[in-house]
Amino acid sequence: MTLTTIKRRTGGRSARVRQDVLTHALFELAEQGYTGFNIAQIAQRAHVHETTIYRRWPTREALMIETLREFTQNQLSINPTGNLRQDLICYLQAIARLLQSKIGKTLMMLAFDENLKQANLQLWQERQMLLKDIFQAAISQGQWLKSYDADLVFSEIFGPLFVHICLLQQPITHDLIEARVDFILAHQDFFKLHV
């Protein structure tokens, strides 16, 4: 996946500085990874003083998390159509591109860092909300159960992708994505919420 910059937002100088810092932080993260992520280098790239960065982000971890949040929001945003199969395939393709990128590999490494576990969990919970939007659109079209275990669906969709990348160290193919989606759709009753 080609590394894309974070989308620019309109606004004044403060907004431009924020966007420049996040863009250069993203490149720093892609090039240097978690251990080499350096505020001084980012400040130099963004043509700002380090204190400008620390004023907004008090720690290197805070800057890293916001950089990843912006990046994943841009990479994983889709507009649900109500066609559950197609929406899930599009979403999983976006997840696959992310996980197979340098940034995605850094994101997976953060899951094992004690200082960033909570922030990383929050990032993935935000992505899970988009998945819930996809299922909500499908529910309104009569393609999915009205009452289902969202956490179980999330783990059944993403678990095999993580195993494929992390343990098997194999690429996530379009065939694998389609097989995952078809498995989920064929086993709706498994995800039924029993109250």
Tab-separated table of N, CA and C in Angstrom, residues 58-136:
chain	number	residue	atom	x	y	z
A	58	PRO	N	1.370	16.333	24.755
A	58	PRO	CA	2.349	16.367	25.859
A	58	PRO	C	3.375	15.227	25.842
A	59	THR	N	3.060	14.132	25.145
A	59	THR	CA	3.999	13.012	25.085
A	59	THR	C	4.120	12.524	23.644
A	60	ARG	N	5.174	11.797	23.399
A	60	ARG	CA	5.376	11.227	22.060
A	60	ARG	C	4.271	10.211	21.770
A	61	GLU	N	3.820	9.498	22.816
A	61	GLU	CA	2.744	8.524	22.645
A	61	GLU	C	1.432	9.205	22.254
A	62	ALA	N	1.153	10.367	22.838
A	62	ALA	CA	-0.077	11.101	22.496
A	62	ALA	C	-0.069	11.501	21.024
A	63	LEU	N	1.072	11.972	20.534
A	63	LEU	CA	1.187	12.334	19.114
A	63	LEU	C	1.053	11.090	18.235
A	64	MET	N	1.674	10.009	18.646
A	64	MET	CA	1.618	8.774	17.870
A	64	MET	C	0.173	8.274	17.749
A	65	ILE	N	-0.546	8.287	18.871
A	65	ILE	CA	-1.923	7.791	18.867
A	65	ILE	C	-2.817	8.681	17.997
A	66	GLU	N	-2.683	9.998	18.110
A	66	GLU	CA	-3.527	10.859	17.274
A	66	GLU	C	-3.186	10.696	15.800
A	67	THR	N	-1.907	10.515	15.500
A	67	THR	CA	-1.491	10.282	14.112
A	67	THR	C	-2.140	9.012	13.578
A	68	LEU	N	-2.094	7.947	14.355
A	68	LEU	CA	-2.690	6.678	13.938
A	68	LEU	C	-4.206	6.783	13.833
A	69	ARG	N	-4.824	7.517	14.757
A	69	ARG	CA	-6.281	7.691	14.720
A	69	ARG	C	-6.713	8.375	13.422
A	70	GLU	N	-6.046	9.471	13.082
A	70	GLU	CA	-6.371	10.197	11.848
A	70	GLU	C	-6.157	9.303	10.630
A	71	PHE	N	-5.031	8.604	10.625
A	71	PHE	CA	-4.703	7.763	9.485
A	71	PHE	C	-5.725	6.648	9.302
A	72	THR	N	-6.069	5.953	10.396
A	72	THR	CA	-7.017	4.850	10.274
A	72	THR	C	-8.410	5.350	9.909
A	73	GLN	N	-8.799	6.520	10.398
A	73	GLN	CA	-10.098	7.072	10.012
A	73	GLN	C	-10.147	7.323	8.513
A	74	ASN	N	-9.062	7.843	7.959
A	74	ASN	CA	-9.012	8.104	6.526
A	74	ASN	C	-8.963	6.817	5.716
A	75	GLN	N	-8.232	5.830	6.198
A	75	GLN	CA	-8.054	4.582	5.460
A	75	GLN	C	-9.255	3.656	5.548
A	76	LEU	N	-9.998	3.722	6.641
A	76	LEU	CA	-11.044	2.734	6.881
A	76	LEU	C	-12.455	3.289	6.780
A	77	SER	N	-12.601	4.487	6.266
A	77	SER	CA	-13.954	5.035	6.186
A	77	SER	C	-14.633	4.566	4.899
A	78	ILE	N	-15.824	4.010	5.060
A	78	ILE	CA	-16.645	3.650	3.904
A	78	ILE	C	-18.073	4.083	4.203
A	79	ASN	N	-18.856	4.226	3.166
A	79	ASN	CA	-20.262	4.582	3.327
A	79	ASN	C	-21.093	3.321	3.112
A	80	PRO	N	-21.702	2.787	4.180
A	80	PRO	CA	-22.501	1.566	4.027
A	80	PRO	C	-23.628	1.748	3.020
A	81	THR	N	-23.804	0.751	2.143
A	81	THR	CA	-24.836	0.818	1.105
A	81	THR	C	-26.077	0.031	1.489
A	82	GLY	N	-25.942	-0.838	2.500
A	82	GLY	CA	-27.049	-1.734	2.843
A	82	GLY	C	-26.864	-3.098	2.219
A	83	ASN	N	-25.925	-3.240	1.270
A	83	ASN	CA	-25.577	-4.550	0.713
A	83	ASN	C	-24.486	-5.115	1.604
A	84	LEU	N	-24.869	-5.947	2.557
A	84	LEU	CA	-23.965	-6.391	3.610
A	84	LEU	C	-22.721	-7.073	3.055
A	85	ARG	N	-22.904	-7.977	2.114
A	85	ARG	CA	-21.742	-8.702	1.580
A	85	ARG	C	-20.740	-7.737	0.952
A	86	GLN	N	-21.231	-6.852	0.116
A	86	GLN	CA	-20.329	-5.917	-0.565
A	86	GLN	C	-19.688	-4.938	0.420
A	87	ASP	N	-20.466	-4.447	1.379
A	87	ASP	CA	-19.920	-3.517	2.371
A	87	ASP	C	-18.826	-4.177	3.208
A	88	LEU	N	-19.060	-5.436	3.619
A	88	LEU	CA	-18.053	-6.144	4.411
A	88	LEU	C	-16.785	-6.403	3.597
A	89	ILE	N	-16.944	-6.769	2.334
A	89	ILE	CA	-15.772	-6.990	1.478
A	89	ILE	C	-14.969	-5.705	1.344
A	90	CYS	N	-15.646	-4.583	1.098
A	90	CYS	CA	-14.946	-3.288	0.977
A	90	CYS	C	-14.219	-2.932	2.270
A	91	TYR	N	-14.897	-3.153	3.388
A	91	TYR	CA	-14.294	-2.821	4.673
A	91	TYR	C	-13.083	-3.703	4.960
A	92	LEU	N	-13.210	-5.011	4.713
A	92	LEU	CA	-12.090	-5.908	4.968
A	92	LEU	C	-10.932	-5.665	4.009
A	93	GLN	N	-11.225	-5.231	2.793
A	93	GLN	CA	-10.142	-4.862	1.879
A	93	GLN	C	-9.367	-3.664	2.440
A	94	ALA	N	-10.092	-2.701	3.002
A	94	ALA	CA	-9.431	-1.537	3.613
A	94	ALA	C	-8.605	-1.970	4.819
A	95	ILE	N	-9.148	-2.881	5.641
A	95	ILE	CA	-8.409	-3.404	6.799
A	95	ILE	C	-7.150	-4.131	6.321
A	96	ALA	N	-7.286	-4.945	5.275
A	96	ALA	CA	-6.142	-5.701	4.752
A	96	ALA	C	-5.045	-4.748	4.260
A	97	ARG	N	-5.431	-3.699	3.543
A	97	ARG	CA	-4.436	-2.722	3.077
A	97	ARG	C	-3.723	-2.084	4.268
A	98	LEU	N	-4.493	-1.759	5.307
A	98	LEU	CA	-3.903	-1.146	6.489
A	98	LEU	C	-2.934	-2.114	7.185
A	99	LEU	N	-3.392	-3.336	7.452
A	99	LEU	CA	-2.568	-4.293	8.192
A	99	LEU	C	-1.288	-4.664	7.454
A	100	GLN	N	-1.323	-4.610	6.133
A	100	GLN	CA	-0.160	-4.992	5.336
A	100	GLN	C	0.776	-3.817	5.050
A	101	SER	N	0.413	-2.622	5.538
A	101	SER	CA	1.258	-1.444	5.351
A	101	SER	C	2.237	-1.317	6.514
A	102	LYS	N	3.233	-0.463	6.359
A	102	LYS	CA	4.185	-0.216	7.449
A	102	LYS	C	3.473	0.338	8.671
A	103	ILE	N	2.529	1.238	8.445
A	103	ILE	CA	1.771	1.829	9.555
A	103	ILE	C	0.964	0.754	10.267
A	104	GLY	N	0.342	-0.128	9.504
A	104	GLY	CA	-0.446	-1.205	10.100
A	104	GLY	C	0.398	-2.124	10.961
A	105	LYS	N	1.609	-2.409	10.501
A	105	LYS	CA	2.499	-3.261	11.289
A	105	LYS	C	2.876	-2.571	12.599
A	106	THR	N	3.082	-1.259	12.531
A	106	THR	CA	3.356	-0.497	13.754
A	106	THR	C	2.149	-0.544	14.680
A	107	LEU	N	0.973	-0.392	14.114
A	107	LEU	CA	-0.261	-0.429	14.895
A	107	LEU	C	-0.408	-1.769	15.622
A	108	MET	N	-0.077	-2.860	14.960
A	108	MET	CA	-0.166	-4.173	15.604
A	108	MET	C	0.865	-4.304	16.723
A	109	MET	N	2.064	-3.729	16.527
A	109	MET	CA	3.089	-3.784	17.568
A	109	MET	C	2.654	-3.020	18.816
A	110	LEU	N	1.898	-1.931	18.617
A	110	LEU	CA	1.459	-1.120	19.750
A	110	LEU	C	0.543	-1.901	20.690
A	111	ALA	N	-0.129	-2.909	20.159
A	111	ALA	CA	-1.035	-3.703	20.989
A	111	ALA	C	-0.295	-4.400	22.122
A	112	PHE	N	1.021	-4.582	21.966
A	112	PHE	CA	1.796	-5.290	22.976
A	112	PHE	C	2.589	-4.352	23.878
A	113	ASP	N	2.464	-3.048	23.659
A	113	ASP	CA	3.165	-2.077	24.492
A	113	ASP	C	2.275	-1.733	25.685
A	114	GLU	N	2.766	-1.971	26.877
A	114	GLU	CA	1.967	-1.762	28.096
A	114	GLU	C	1.465	-0.324	28.220
A	115	ASN	N	2.276	0.651	27.793
A	115	ASN	CA	1.893	2.063	27.921
A	115	ASN	C	0.818	2.478	26.927
A	116	LEU	N	0.673	1.723	25.847
A	116	LEU	CA	-0.238	2.132	24.782
A	116	LEU	C	-1.401	1.169	24.565
A	117	LYS	N	-1.488	0.135	25.388
A	117	LYS	CA	-2.547	-0.857	25.193
A	117	LYS	C	-3.933	-0.230	25.197
A	118	GLN	N	-4.185	0.653	26.159
A	118	GLN	CA	-5.507	1.268	26.278
A	118	GLN	C	-5.826	2.139	25.066
A	119	ALA	N	-4.858	2.926	24.636
A	119	ALA	CA	-5.066	3.793	23.475
A	119	ALA	C	-5.276	2.964	22.214
A	120	ASN	N	-4.527	1.891	22.073
A	120	ASN	CA	-4.664	1.022	20.910
A	120	ASN	C	-6.036	0.339	20.914
A	121	LEU	N	-6.479	-0.078	22.097
A	121	LEU	CA	-7.806	-0.680	22.222
A	121	LEU	C	-8.883	0.311	21.795
A	122	GLN	N	-8.724	1.563	22.199
A	122	GLN	CA	-9.693	2.594	21.822
A	122	GLN	C	-9.726	2.803	20.305
A	123	LEU	N	-8.560	2.764	19.672
A	123	LEU	CA	-8.511	2.894	18.208
A	123	LEU	C	-9.327	1.802	17.541
A	124	TRP	N	-9.164	0.555	18.003
A	124	TRP	CA	-9.890	-0.545	17.383
A	124	TRP	C	-11.374	-0.524	17.739
A	125	GLN	N	-11.710	-0.006	18.913
A	125	GLN	CA	-13.140	0.139	19.251
A	125	GLN	C	-13.810	1.154	18.334
A	126	GLU	N	-13.076	2.200	17.965
A	126	GLU	CA	-13.618	3.181	17.023
A	126	GLU	C	-13.851	2.543	15.657
A	127	ARG	N	-12.956	1.657	15.250
A	127	ARG	CA	-13.129	0.958	13.974
A	127	ARG	C	-14.293	-0.022	14.051
A	128	GLN	N	-14.509	-0.586	15.250
A	128	GLN	CA	-15.624	-1.496	15.427
A	128	GLN	C	-16.957	-0.762	15.264
A	129	MET	N	-16.984	0.503	15.626
A	129	MET	CA	-18.214	1.287	15.466
A	129	MET	C	-18.600	1.398	13.994
A	130	LEU	N	-17.617	1.530	13.117
A	130	LEU	CA	-17.912	1.576	11.686
A	130	LEU	C	-18.503	0.251	11.226
A	131	LEU	N	-17.985	-0.843	11.757
A	131	LEU	CA	-18.533	-2.153	11.425
A	131	LEU	C	-19.985	-2.250	11.893
A	132	LYS	N	-20.279	-1.701	13.065
A	132	LYS	CA	-21.662	-1.698	13.555
A	132	LYS	C	-22.568	-0.895	12.624
A	133	ASP	N	-22.057	0.201	12.070
A	133	ASP	CA	-22.833	0.993	11.106
A	133	ASP	C	-23.171	0.163	9.868
A	134	ILE	N	-22.208	-0.644	9.427
A	134	ILE	CA	-22.438	-1.513	8.267
A	134	ILE	C	-23.556	-2.503	8.573
A	135	PHE	N	-23.498	-3.108	9.756
A	135	PHE	CA	-24.531	-4.083	10.117
A	135	PHE	C	-25.881	-3.405	10.345
A	136	GLN	N	-25.878	-2.182	10.867
A	136	GLN	CA	-27.131	-1.462	11.075
A	136	GLN	C	-27.821	-1.180	9.739
